[in-house]
CSV table of C-alpha atoms in Angstrom, one decimal:
chain,number,residue,atom,x,y,z
R,1,MET,CA,71.9,76.8,96.2
R,2,GLY,CA,74.0,76.8,93.1
R,3,LYS,CA,73.1,73.2,92.3
R,4,LEU,CA,69.4,74.0,92.9
R,5,LEU,CA,69.6,76.9,90.4
R,6,ILE,CA,71.3,74.7,87.8
R,7,CYS,CA,68.6,72.0,88.2
R,8,VAL,CA,65.8,74.6,87.9
R,9,GLY,CA,67.5,76.1,84.9
R,10,LEU,CA,67.8,72.6,83.2
R,11,ALA,CA,64.1,71.9,84.0
R,12,LEU,CA,63.0,75.1,82.4
R,13,LEU,CA,65.2,74.5,79.4
R,14,LEU,CA,63.8,71.0,78.9
R,15,HIS,CA,60.3,72.4,79.2
R,16,VAL,CA,61.0,75.0,76.5
R,17,GLN,CA,62.6,72.4,74.2
R,18,LEU,CA,59.9,69.8,74.7
R,19,GLY,CA,56.9,72.2,74.4
R,20,SER,CA,53.5,71.2,75.7
R,21,SER,CA,53.0,67.7,77.2
R,22,TYR,CA,49.5,67.6,75.6
R,23,ILE,CA,48.5,66.3,72.2
R,24,LEU,CA,46.0,68.0,69.9
R,25,SER,CA,44.7,65.5,67.3
R,26,CYS,CA,42.4,66.6,64.5
R,27,TYR,CA,40.3,64.7,61.9
R,28,PHE,CA,40.0,65.6,58.3
R,29,THR,CA,37.1,64.1,56.4
R,30,ASN,CA,37.5,63.1,52.7
R,31,TRP,CA,33.8,63.9,52.0
R,32,ALA,CA,34.1,67.6,53.0
R,33,GLN,CA,35.4,68.2,49.4
R,34,TYR,CA,31.8,67.7,48.2
R,35,ARG,CA,30.2,70.5,50.2
R,36,PRO,CA,29.1,73.5,48.2
R,37,GLY,CA,30.7,76.9,48.0
R,38,ALA,CA,32.3,78.2,51.3
R,39,GLY,CA,31.8,74.7,52.9
R,40,LYS,CA,34.1,72.9,50.5
R,41,TYR,CA,37.2,71.7,52.4
R,42,LEU,CA,40.4,70.1,51.1
R,43,PRO,CA,43.8,69.3,52.7
R,44,THR,CA,45.1,72.5,51.2
R,45,ASN,CA,42.7,74.4,53.6
R,46,ILE,CA,44.4,72.9,56.6
R,47,ASP,CA,46.6,75.1,58.8
R,48,PRO,CA,49.7,72.9,59.2
R,49,CYS,CA,50.5,74.5,62.6
R,50,LEU,CA,47.1,74.0,64.1
R,51,CYS,CA,47.3,70.4,65.3
R,52,ASP,CA,50.0,68.0,66.4
R,53,HIS,CA,48.4,64.9,64.7
R,54,LEU,CA,46.2,65.0,61.6
R,55,ILE,CA,44.0,62.0,61.0
R,56,TYR,CA,42.7,61.4,57.5
R,57,ALA,CA,39.2,59.8,57.6
R,58,PHE,CA,38.4,57.3,56.2
R,59,ALA,CA,40.0,54.4,54.4
R,60,SER,CA,38.0,51.3,53.5
R,61,MET,CA,38.7,47.6,53.4
R,62,ASP,CA,38.1,44.8,50.9
R,63,ASN,CA,39.2,41.1,51.1
R,64,ASN,CA,40.8,42.0,54.5
R,65,MET,CA,43.0,44.6,53.0
R,66,ILE,CA,43.0,48.3,53.5
R,67,LYS,CA,42.1,50.4,50.5
R,68,THR,CA,41.2,53.9,49.4
R,69,TYR,CA,37.6,55.1,49.7
R,70,GLU,CA,37.1,58.2,47.6
R,71,TRP,CA,38.0,58.3,43.9
R,72,ASN,CA,40.7,60.9,44.5
R,73,ASP,CA,42.1,59.8,47.8
R,74,GLU,CA,45.6,59.3,46.4
R,75,LYS,CA,45.7,62.9,45.2
R,76,LEU,CA,44.4,64.1,48.6
R,77,TYR,CA,47.0,62.0,50.4
R,78,GLY,CA,49.7,63.9,48.6
R,79,GLN,CA,48.2,67.2,49.6
R,80,PHE,CA,47.9,65.9,53.2
R,81,GLN,CA,51.5,64.8,53.5
R,82,ALA,CA,52.7,68.1,51.8
R,83,LEU,CA,51.7,69.9,55.0
R,84,LYS,CA,54.8,68.3,56.7
R,85,ASN,CA,56.8,70.6,54.4
R,86,GLN,CA,55.6,73.5,56.6
R,87,ASN,CA,55.6,71.7,60.0
R,88,SER,CA,58.3,69.1,60.4
R,89,ASN,CA,56.8,67.9,63.7
R,90,LEU,CA,53.4,67.1,62.2
R,91,LYS,CA,52.3,63.4,62.4
R,92,THR,CA,49.7,62.1,60.0
R,93,LEU,CA,47.5,59.0,60.6
R,94,LEU,CA,45.0,57.2,58.4
R,95,ALA,CA,41.7,56.2,60.0
R,96,ILE,CA,39.9,53.1,58.8
R,97,GLY,CA,36.2,52.5,59.4
R,98,GLY,CA,33.7,55.0,60.6
R,99,TRP,CA,30.0,54.8,61.4
R,100,ASN,CA,28.9,54.2,57.8
R,101,PHE,CA,31.5,51.5,57.3
R,102,GLY,CA,29.7,49.3,59.9
R,103,THR,CA,31.1,46.2,61.6
R,104,GLN,CA,30.8,43.3,59.2
R,105,LYS,CA,34.2,43.7,57.4
R,106,PHE,CA,36.0,44.2,60.7
R,107,THR,CA,34.4,41.0,62.1
R,108,ALA,CA,35.4,39.0,59.1
R,109,MET,CA,39.0,40.4,59.2
R,110,VAL,CA,39.6,39.6,62.9
R,111,SER,CA,37.9,36.2,62.8
R,112,SER,CA,41.1,34.3,61.8
R,113,ALA,CA,44.9,34.7,62.3
R,114,ALA,CA,45.3,34.5,58.5
R,115,ASN,CA,42.8,37.3,57.8
R,116,ARG,CA,44.4,39.5,60.5
R,117,GLN,CA,47.9,38.9,59.0
R,118,THR,CA,46.6,39.8,55.5
R,119,PHE,CA,45.2,43.1,57.0
R,120,ILE,CA,48.3,43.9,58.9
R,121,ASN,CA,50.6,43.3,56.0
R,122,SER,CA,48.4,45.5,53.7
R,123,VAL,CA,48.3,48.3,56.4
R,124,ILE,CA,52.1,48.5,56.7
R,125,GLN,CA,52.6,48.5,52.9
R,126,PHE,CA,49.8,51.1,52.4
R,127,LEU,CA,50.9,53.5,55.2
R,128,ARG,CA,54.5,53.5,54.0
R,129,GLN,CA,53.5,53.9,50.3
R,130,TYR,CA,51.4,57.0,51.1
R,131,GLN,CA,53.8,58.3,53.8
R,132,PHE,CA,51.4,58.1,56.8
R,133,ASP,CA,52.9,57.9,60.3
R,134,GLY,CA,50.3,55.6,61.7
R,135,LEU,CA,46.9,53.9,61.7
R,136,ASP,CA,43.7,54.9,63.6
R,137,ILE,CA,41.2,52.1,64.0
R,138,ASP,CA,37.7,53.4,63.9
R,139,TRP,CA,35.6,50.3,64.5
R,140,GLU,CA,32.1,51.4,65.5
R,141,PHE,CA,31.8,49.3,67.5
R,142,PRO,CA,33.0,45.8,68.6
R,143,CYS,CA,30.2,43.5,69.8
R,144,THR,CA,27.4,45.9,68.6
R,145,ARG,CA,25.5,46.4,65.3
R,146,GLY,CA,25.9,42.7,64.3
R,147,SER,CA,29.4,42.2,65.6
R,148,PRO,CA,29.5,39.0,67.8
R,149,PRO,CA,30.6,38.8,71.5
R,150,GLN,CA,34.0,37.2,70.6
R,151,ASP,CA,35.0,40.5,68.8
R,152,LYS,CA,35.7,42.0,72.2
R,153,GLN,CA,38.8,39.8,72.7
R,154,LEU,CA,39.6,39.7,69.0
R,155,PHE,CA,39.8,43.5,68.9
R,156,THR,CA,42.5,43.3,71.6
R,157,VAL,CA,44.3,40.6,69.6
R,158,LEU,CA,44.2,42.8,66.5
R,159,VAL,CA,45.7,45.7,68.4
R,160,GLN,CA,48.4,43.6,69.9
R,161,GLU,CA,49.3,42.0,66.6
R,162,LEU,CA,49.4,45.3,64.8
R,163,MET,CA,51.7,46.8,67.4
R,164,SER,CA,54.0,43.8,67.3
R,165,ALA,CA,54.2,44.0,63.5
R,166,PHE,CA,54.8,47.8,63.6
R,167,GLU,CA,57.7,47.3,66.0
R,168,ALA,CA,59.2,44.5,63.9
R,169,GLU,CA,58.9,46.5,60.7
R,170,ALA,CA,60.6,49.6,62.3
R,171,LYS,CA,63.5,47.4,63.6
R,172,LYS,CA,63.9,45.7,60.2
R,173,THR,CA,63.8,49.0,58.1
R,174,ASN,CA,65.4,51.3,60.7
R,175,ARG,CA,62.5,53.7,60.3
R,176,PRO,CA,60.4,55.3,63.0
R,177,ARG,CA,57.7,52.9,64.3
R,178,LEU,CA,54.2,53.4,62.8
R,179,MET,CA,51.8,54.8,65.4
R,180,LEU,CA,48.7,52.9,66.5
R,181,THR,CA,45.6,54.7,67.8
R,182,ALA,CA,41.9,53.9,68.1
R,183,ALA,CA,38.7,55.9,68.1
R,184,VAL,CA,36.4,54.4,70.8
R,185,SER,CA,32.9,54.9,72.2
R,186,ALA,CA,32.0,57.2,75.1
R,187,GLY,CA,28.8,55.2,76.0
R,188,LYS,CA,29.1,53.1,79.1
R,189,GLY,CA,27.1,50.2,77.7
R,190,VAL,CA,29.1,50.1,74.4
R,191,ILE,CA,32.4,50.3,76.4
R,192,ASP,CA,31.4,47.4,78.7
R,193,THR,CA,30.4,45.3,75.8
R,194,GLY,CA,33.2,46.0,73.4
R,195,TYR,CA,36.5,46.8,74.9
R,196,GLN,CA,39.1,45.1,77.2
R,197,ILE,CA,40.2,48.5,78.4
R,198,SER,CA,43.4,47.8,80.3
R,199,GLN,CA,44.7,45.4,77.6
R,200,ILE,CA,44.2,47.8,74.7
R,201,GLY,CA,45.3,50.8,76.9
R,202,ALA,CA,48.6,49.1,77.4
R,203,VAL,CA,49.3,48.8,73.7
R,204,LEU,CA,47.7,51.8,71.9
R,205,ASP,CA,49.7,55.0,71.6
R,206,TYR,CA,46.6,57.2,72.1
R,207,ILE,CA,42.9,56.5,72.6
R,208,HIS,CA,40.5,58.9,70.9
R,209,VAL,CA,37.3,58.9,73.0
R,210,MET,CA,34.4,60.1,71.0
R,211,SER,CA,32.8,62.1,73.8
R,212,TYR,CA,30.2,63.7,71.6
R,213,ASP,CA,26.9,62.6,69.9
R,214,LEU,CA,25.8,62.0,73.5
R,215,HIS,CA,22.4,63.4,72.7
R,216,GLY,CA,20.9,63.6,69.3
R,217,SER,CA,17.7,64.2,67.3
R,218,GLY,CA,16.6,60.6,67.6
R,219,GLU,CA,15.6,61.3,71.2
R,220,PRO,CA,12.2,62.5,72.4
R,221,THR,CA,13.7,65.5,74.2
R,222,VAL,CA,16.3,68.1,73.3
R,223,GLY,CA,19.8,67.5,74.7
R,224,GLU,CA,23.4,68.7,74.6
R,225,ASN,CA,25.7,67.1,72.0
R,226,SER,CA,28.7,67.0,74.3
R,227,PRO,CA,27.8,68.0,77.9
R,228,LEU,CA,30.7,68.2,80.3
R,229,TYR,CA,28.6,67.0,83.3
R,230,LYS,CA,25.2,65.3,83.7
R,231,GLY,CA,22.2,67.5,83.8
R,232,PRO,CA,19.1,67.6,86.0
R,233,ALA,CA,17.0,66.2,83.2
R,234,ASP,CA,19.2,63.1,82.9
R,235,GLN,CA,17.6,59.9,84.3
R,236,GLY,CA,18.5,56.2,84.2
R,237,GLN,CA,21.3,55.4,81.7
R,238,MET,CA,21.4,59.0,80.6
R,239,ILE,CA,23.5,59.9,83.8
R,240,TYR,CA,26.4,58.3,82.0
R,241,TYR,CA,26.1,60.4,78.9
R,242,ASN,CA,28.6,63.2,79.6
R,243,VAL,CA,32.2,63.9,79.0
R,244,ASP,CA,33.3,63.8,82.6
R,245,TYR,CA,31.7,60.3,83.2
R,246,ALA,CA,33.0,58.8,80.0
R,247,MET,CA,36.6,59.9,80.3
R,248,ASN,CA,36.9,59.0,84.0
R,249,TYR,CA,35.3,55.6,83.2
R,250,TRP,CA,38.0,54.8,80.7
R,251,LYS,CA,40.6,56.0,83.1
R,252,SER,CA,39.3,54.2,86.2
R,253,ASN,CA,39.0,50.9,84.3
R,254,GLY,CA,42.7,50.8,83.3
R,255,ALA,CA,43.4,53.1,80.4
R,256,PRO,CA,46.4,55.3,81.1
R,257,ALA,CA,45.2,58.9,81.5
R,258,GLU,CA,48.1,60.3,79.5
R,259,LYS,CA,47.0,58.2,76.5
R,260,LEU,CA,43.3,59.3,76.7
R,261,LEU,CA,42.4,62.2,74.3
R,262,VAL,CA,39.1,63.9,75.1
R,263,GLY,CA,36.8,64.2,72.1
R,264,PHE,CA,35.8,67.8,71.2
R,265,ALA,CA,33.0,68.5,68.6
R,266,THR,CA,33.0,71.4,66.2
R,267,TYR,CA,29.3,70.9,65.5
R,268,GLY,CA,26.0,70.6,67.3
R,269,HIS,CA,22.8,68.6,67.1
R,270,ASN,CA,19.5,70.5,66.4
R,271,PHE,CA,15.9,69.6,67.1
R,272,ARG,CA,12.4,70.8,66.4
R,273,LEU,CA,10.7,71.8,69.6
R,274,ALA,CA,7.3,70.1,70.3
R,275,SER,CA,6.1,72.9,72.6
R,276,SER,CA,6.9,76.4,73.8
R,277,ASN,CA,9.3,74.9,76.4
R,278,THR,CA,12.9,75.8,75.4
R,279,ALA,CA,14.8,74.4,78.4
R,280,VAL,CA,17.3,71.5,78.2
R,281,GLY,CA,15.1,68.3,78.2
R,282,ALA,CA,12.1,70.0,76.6
R,283,PRO,CA,10.0,67.8,74.3
R,284,ALA,CA,11.2,67.5,70.7
R,285,SER,CA,9.4,66.4,67.6
R,286,GLY,CA,12.4,65.3,65.6
R,287,PRO,CA,15.6,66.6,64.0
R,288,GLY,CA,16.0,70.3,63.0
R,289,PRO,CA,16.6,71.4,59.5
R,290,ALA,CA,19.7,70.5,57.5
R,291,GLY,CA,22.3,73.2,57.2
R,292,PRO,CA,23.0,74.9,53.8
R,293,PHE,CA,26.5,73.4,53.6
R,294,THR,CA,26.5,70.1,55.6
R,295,HIS,CA,23.1,69.0,54.3
R,296,GLN,CA,22.2,66.7,57.2
R,297,SER,CA,19.1,67.0,59.2
R,298,GLY,CA,19.6,67.3,63.0
R,299,PHE,CA,23.2,68.5,62.4
R,300,TRP,CA,25.0,71.9,62.0
R,301,ALA,CA,28.6,72.8,61.6
R,302,TYR,CA,29.8,75.4,64.0
R,303,TYR,CA,29.9,77.9,61.2
R,304,GLU,CA,26.3,77.2,60.4
R,305,ILE,CA,25.4,77.6,64.1
R,306,CYS,CA,27.0,81.1,63.9
R,307,THR,CA,24.7,82.0,61.1
R,308,PHE,CA,21.7,80.8,63.2
R,309,LEU,CA,22.9,82.9,66.2
R,310,LYS,CA,23.4,86.0,63.9
R,311,GLN,CA,19.8,85.6,62.7
R,312,GLY,CA,18.4,86.4,66.1
R,313,ALA,CA,18.5,83.1,68.0
R,314,THR,CA,18.2,83.3,71.8
R,315,GLN,CA,21.5,82.1,73.3
R,316,ALA,CA,21.5,80.4,76.7
R,317,TRP,CA,24.1,78.8,79.0
R,318,ASP,CA,23.4,75.4,80.4
R,319,SER,CA,25.2,75.8,83.8
R,320,PRO,CA,24.9,72.3,85.2
R,321,GLN,CA,26.4,70.8,82.0
R,322,ASP,CA,28.8,73.7,81.2
R,323,VAL,CA,27.8,74.1,77.5
R,324,PRO,CA,25.6,76.5,75.6
R,325,TYR,CA,22.4,76.0,73.7
R,326,ALA,CA,20.3,78.3,71.5
R,327,TYR,CA,16.8,78.4,70.0
R,328,ASN,CA,14.7,80.3,67.5
R,329,ASN,CA,11.4,79.8,65.6
R,330,GLY,CA,10.9,76.3,67.1
R,331,VAL,CA,14.4,75.1,66.4
R,332,TRP,CA,16.8,74.2,69.3
R,333,ILE,CA,20.5,73.4,69.1
R,334,GLY,CA,23.0,72.1,71.7
R,335,TYR,CA,26.6,72.8,70.8
R,336,ASP,CA,30.0,74.0,72.0
R,337,ASN,CA,31.5,77.4,71.8
R,338,VAL,CA,34.8,79.1,72.8
R,339,LYS,CA,33.7,79.4,76.4
R,340,SER,CA,32.7,75.7,76.8
R,341,PHE,CA,36.0,74.6,75.1
R,342,GLN,CA,38.0,76.8,77.5
R,343,ASN,CA,36.1,75.2,80.5
R,344,LYS,CA,36.7,71.7,79.1
R,345,VAL,CA,40.4,72.4,78.6
R,346,GLN,CA,40.8,73.3,82.3
R,347,TRP,CA,38.8,70.2,83.3
R,348,LEU,CA,41.0,68.1,81.0
R,349,LYS,CA,44.2,69.4,82.6
R,350,GLN,CA,42.9,68.8,86.1
R,351,GLY,CA,42.1,65.2,85.1
R,352,GLY,CA,45.6,64.5,83.8
R,353,PHE,CA,44.4,63.5,80.4
R,354,GLY,CA,46.7,63.4,77.4
R,355,GLY,CA,45.1,66.1,75.3
R,356,ALA,CA,42.3,66.7,72.9
R,357,MET,CA,40.9,65.1,69.8
R,358,VAL,CA,38.7,67.1,67.4
R,359,TRP,CA,35.9,66.0,65.1
R,360,THR,CA,36.5,67.8,62.7
R,361,LEU,CA,38.7,70.4,61.0
R,362,ASP,CA,36.1,71.1,58.3
R,363,LEU,CA,33.2,71.8,60.7
R,364,ASP,CA,35.0,74.7,62.6
R,365,ASP,CA,34.8,78.2,61.1
R,366,PHE,CA,37.9,77.4,59.1
R,367,SER,CA,37.7,80.4,56.8
R,368,GLY,CA,36.8,82.8,59.7
R,369,THR,CA,34.0,84.3,57.6
R,370,PHE,CA,31.0,83.2,59.6
R,371,CYS,CA,31.6,83.7,63.3
R,372,GLY,CA,33.7,86.8,63.4
R,373,GLN,CA,36.2,85.0,65.7
R,374,GLY,CA,39.1,84.5,63.3
R,375,LYS,CA,40.0,81.2,61.6
R,376,TYR,CA,39.4,77.9,63.4
R,377,PRO,CA,38.1,79.7,66.5
R,378,LEU,CA,37.2,76.5,68.4
R,379,ILE,CA,40.4,74.5,67.5
R,380,ASN,CA,42.6,77.5,68.2
R,381,THR,CA,41.0,77.7,71.6
R,382,LEU,CA,42.2,74.2,72.2
R,383,LYS,CA,45.7,75.0,70.8
R,384,SER,CA,46.2,78.0,73.0
R,385,GLY,CA,44.6,76.4,76.1
R,386,LEU,CA,46.8,73.3,75.8
R,387,GLY,CA,49.9,75.1,74.7
R,388,THR,CA,50.4,72.8,71.7
R,389,GLY,CA,52.1,73.5,68.4
R,390,ALA,CA,54.5,76.1,70.0
R,391,SER,CA,57.5,74.9,67.9
R,392,CYS,CA,55.7,75.3,64.6
R,393,SER,CA,55.8,78.3,62.4
R,394,ALA,CA,54.2,77.8,59.0
R,395,ARG,CA,56.3,78.8,56.0
R,396,THR,CA,54.8,81.6,53.9
R,397,ASP,CA,56.1,80.3,50.6
R,398,PRO,CA,53.6,78.1,48.7
R,399,LEU,CA,53.8,74.3,49.1
R,400,PRO,CA,55.9,72.6,46.5
R,401,PRO,CA,53.9,70.6,43.9
R,402,VAL,CA,53.2,67.0,44.9
R,403,ALA,CA,53.6,64.5,42.1
R,404,PRO,CA,50.7,62.1,41.8
R,405,THR,CA,51.6,58.7,43.3
R,406,GLN,CA,49.9,56.9,40.4
R,407,GLN,CA,47.5,57.4,37.5
R,408,LEU,CA,44.0,58.1,38.6
R,409,GLN,CA,42.0,54.9,38.5
R,410,PRO,CA,38.2,54.5,38.8
R,411,LYS,CA,37.5,53.2,42.3
R,412,PRO,CA,34.2,51.9,43.8
R,413,GLY,CA,33.4,53.7,47.0
R,414,GLY,CA,30.7,55.4,49.0
R,415,GLY,CA,29.6,58.6,50.6
R,416,SER,CA,28.8,61.9,48.8
R,417,GLY,CA,30.3,61.1,45.4
R,418,ASN,CA,31.1,57.5,45.2
R,419,GLY,CA,33.9,56.4,43.0
R,420,GLY,CA,32.6,54.7,39.9
R,421,SER,CA,33.6,52.9,36.8
R,422,SER,CA,35.3,54.4,33.7
R,423,ALA,CA,32.9,54.9,30.9
R,424,GLY,CA,35.8,55.1,28.4
R,425,SER,CA,37.0,58.4,27.0
R,426,GLY,CA,33.8,59.3,25.1
R,427,PHE,CA,32.0,61.9,27.2
R,428,CYS,CA,35.1,63.7,28.5
R,429,ALA,CA,37.0,63.9,25.2
R,430,GLY,CA,38.1,67.5,24.8
R,431,LYS,CA,36.5,68.6,28.1
R,432,ALA,CA,38.3,70.4,31.0
R,433,ASN,CA,39.0,68.4,34.2
R,434,GLY,CA,36.1,68.4,36.7
R,435,PRO,CA,32.6,67.1,37.4
R,436,TYR,CA,29.8,67.2,34.9
R,437,PRO,CA,26.1,66.2,35.2
R,438,ASP,CA,24.8,63.0,33.7
R,439,PRO,CA,21.8,64.1,31.7
R,440,THR,CA,20.3,60.6,31.9
R,441,ASN,CA,20.5,60.1,35.7
R,442,LYS,CA,20.4,62.9,38.3
R,443,ASN,CA,22.0,60.7,41.0
R,444,HIS,CA,25.1,60.2,38.7
R,445,PHE,CA,27.7,62.6,37.4
R,446,TYR,CA,30.8,62.3,35.3
R,447,GLU,CA,34.3,63.2,36.6
R,448,CYS,CA,36.6,64.2,33.8
R,449,GLN,CA,40.4,63.7,34.3
R,450,GLN,CA,42.8,64.2,31.3
R,451,GLY,CA,40.0,63.3,28.8
R,452,HIS,CA,39.1,60.1,30.7
R,453,THR,CA,35.5,59.6,31.8
R,454,TYR,CA,34.7,58.3,35.3
R,455,THR,CA,31.1,57.6,36.3
R,456,GLN,CA,30.4,58.7,39.9
R,457,SER,CA,27.2,58.5,41.9
R,458,CYS,CA,25.9,60.6,44.8
R,459,ALA,CA,24.8,59.1,48.1
R,460,ALA,CA,21.3,57.8,48.4
R,461,GLY,CA,18.8,60.7,48.4
R,462,LEU,CA,21.2,63.2,46.8
R,463,VAL,CA,21.4,64.5,43.2
R,464,PHE,CA,24.2,66.2,41.4
R,465,ASP,CA,23.8,69.9,41.5
R,466,ASN,CA,25.6,71.6,38.6
R,467,SER,CA,25.4,75.1,40.3
R,468,CYS,CA,27.8,74.0,43.1
R,469,LYS,CA,29.3,71.0,41.2
R,470,CYS,CA,28.4,68.9,44.3
R,471,CYS,CA,26.0,66.3,45.5
R,472,ASN,CA,23.0,68.1,47.0
R,473,TRP,CA,19.5,67.5,48.3
R,474,ALA,CA,17.0,67.1,45.5
């Protein structure tokens, strides 16, 4: 009996010391800095105790080498890593790729051993230079969107070679090994076409399954963004488009359950209703209106959804799929709330999955001003449900200043506020740091830094709005 009590006591002690066995991984997006007013989001907005892993999205690639994307990425990297001063257990990863990045540069990079080696060497140097703990590969997706069939195997080869190089570098430098993760599709057809599941599952540290965007405004009927189960309106291929099917498909085809992180969305997809029918599967006539902060038709951040609900939208619960929806004045939205996140966490635990991945920090009600549910209501639901982050207690003293890693240089890029070329010091001479409109071109603006002028451009269809100092719809 005495030995039994000692064993039980040791087990309890180990559990307390190790904390939760689950991982909560959260994406930060480097274009959230361009949102107006209360939507603007920077690494300094991040609660350092909220997530176990923070993933910075996105880096780019040129000549098979990883590179920054936004003009001020180096500055934001410093702010991102400074969060570790408040949470010593925090791990930071850098994601490369994304939907807008496409497939062509990935295809070119994996096509030869020499190109892959160039990439791998650049990744190790870059991650160490900017103090990241790992790389997240966000190739959307191998063998689709112009990527040839051989990329299925070459993606596996890339993952294997990256891990071998990370292990060798760690041994050589006596530093902790860099982590390696990947963001992968939740669509059965894309999975079958693009991934050798058991092979990459054996190598990757974690697999971030993007189990959202399962229905969107390009479809002729309204549907849920991230349904837990299939619904009665789902026919044909659509029976695969739910979190339960996607996650179990990855697991049953050889990905270790403990490495699979379930994707959670802090946003929803909206539609315009084509009739008086408001049920799931009702006819739609296209995307709903863009939100005042996210500026993307068919898409609202959770905090924008809260405003829609407060303005009198009818809220409903989609019981078969275990997620909510709402509608008002011909606009319909499928989304997630605290209740659906709680249900998914229980399902996740029962399935033995490794934890949760969130897209994104900046789309939750991070300030707590819109939904009346406190700061980060959705992500905090995951944190409490999974029991993660228990060992972290954020310091109340301000972060120490982070020295810039190098002088700001003009960098070509993309997204809302592309990096541009220096126009010399003429325009910005004597001006305070910050963005200024270009009087000759509404799509362009000037970014002034220490008297130097950098010409920037907004994404296609956007103009520089001086009232919010951001790229906005015309």
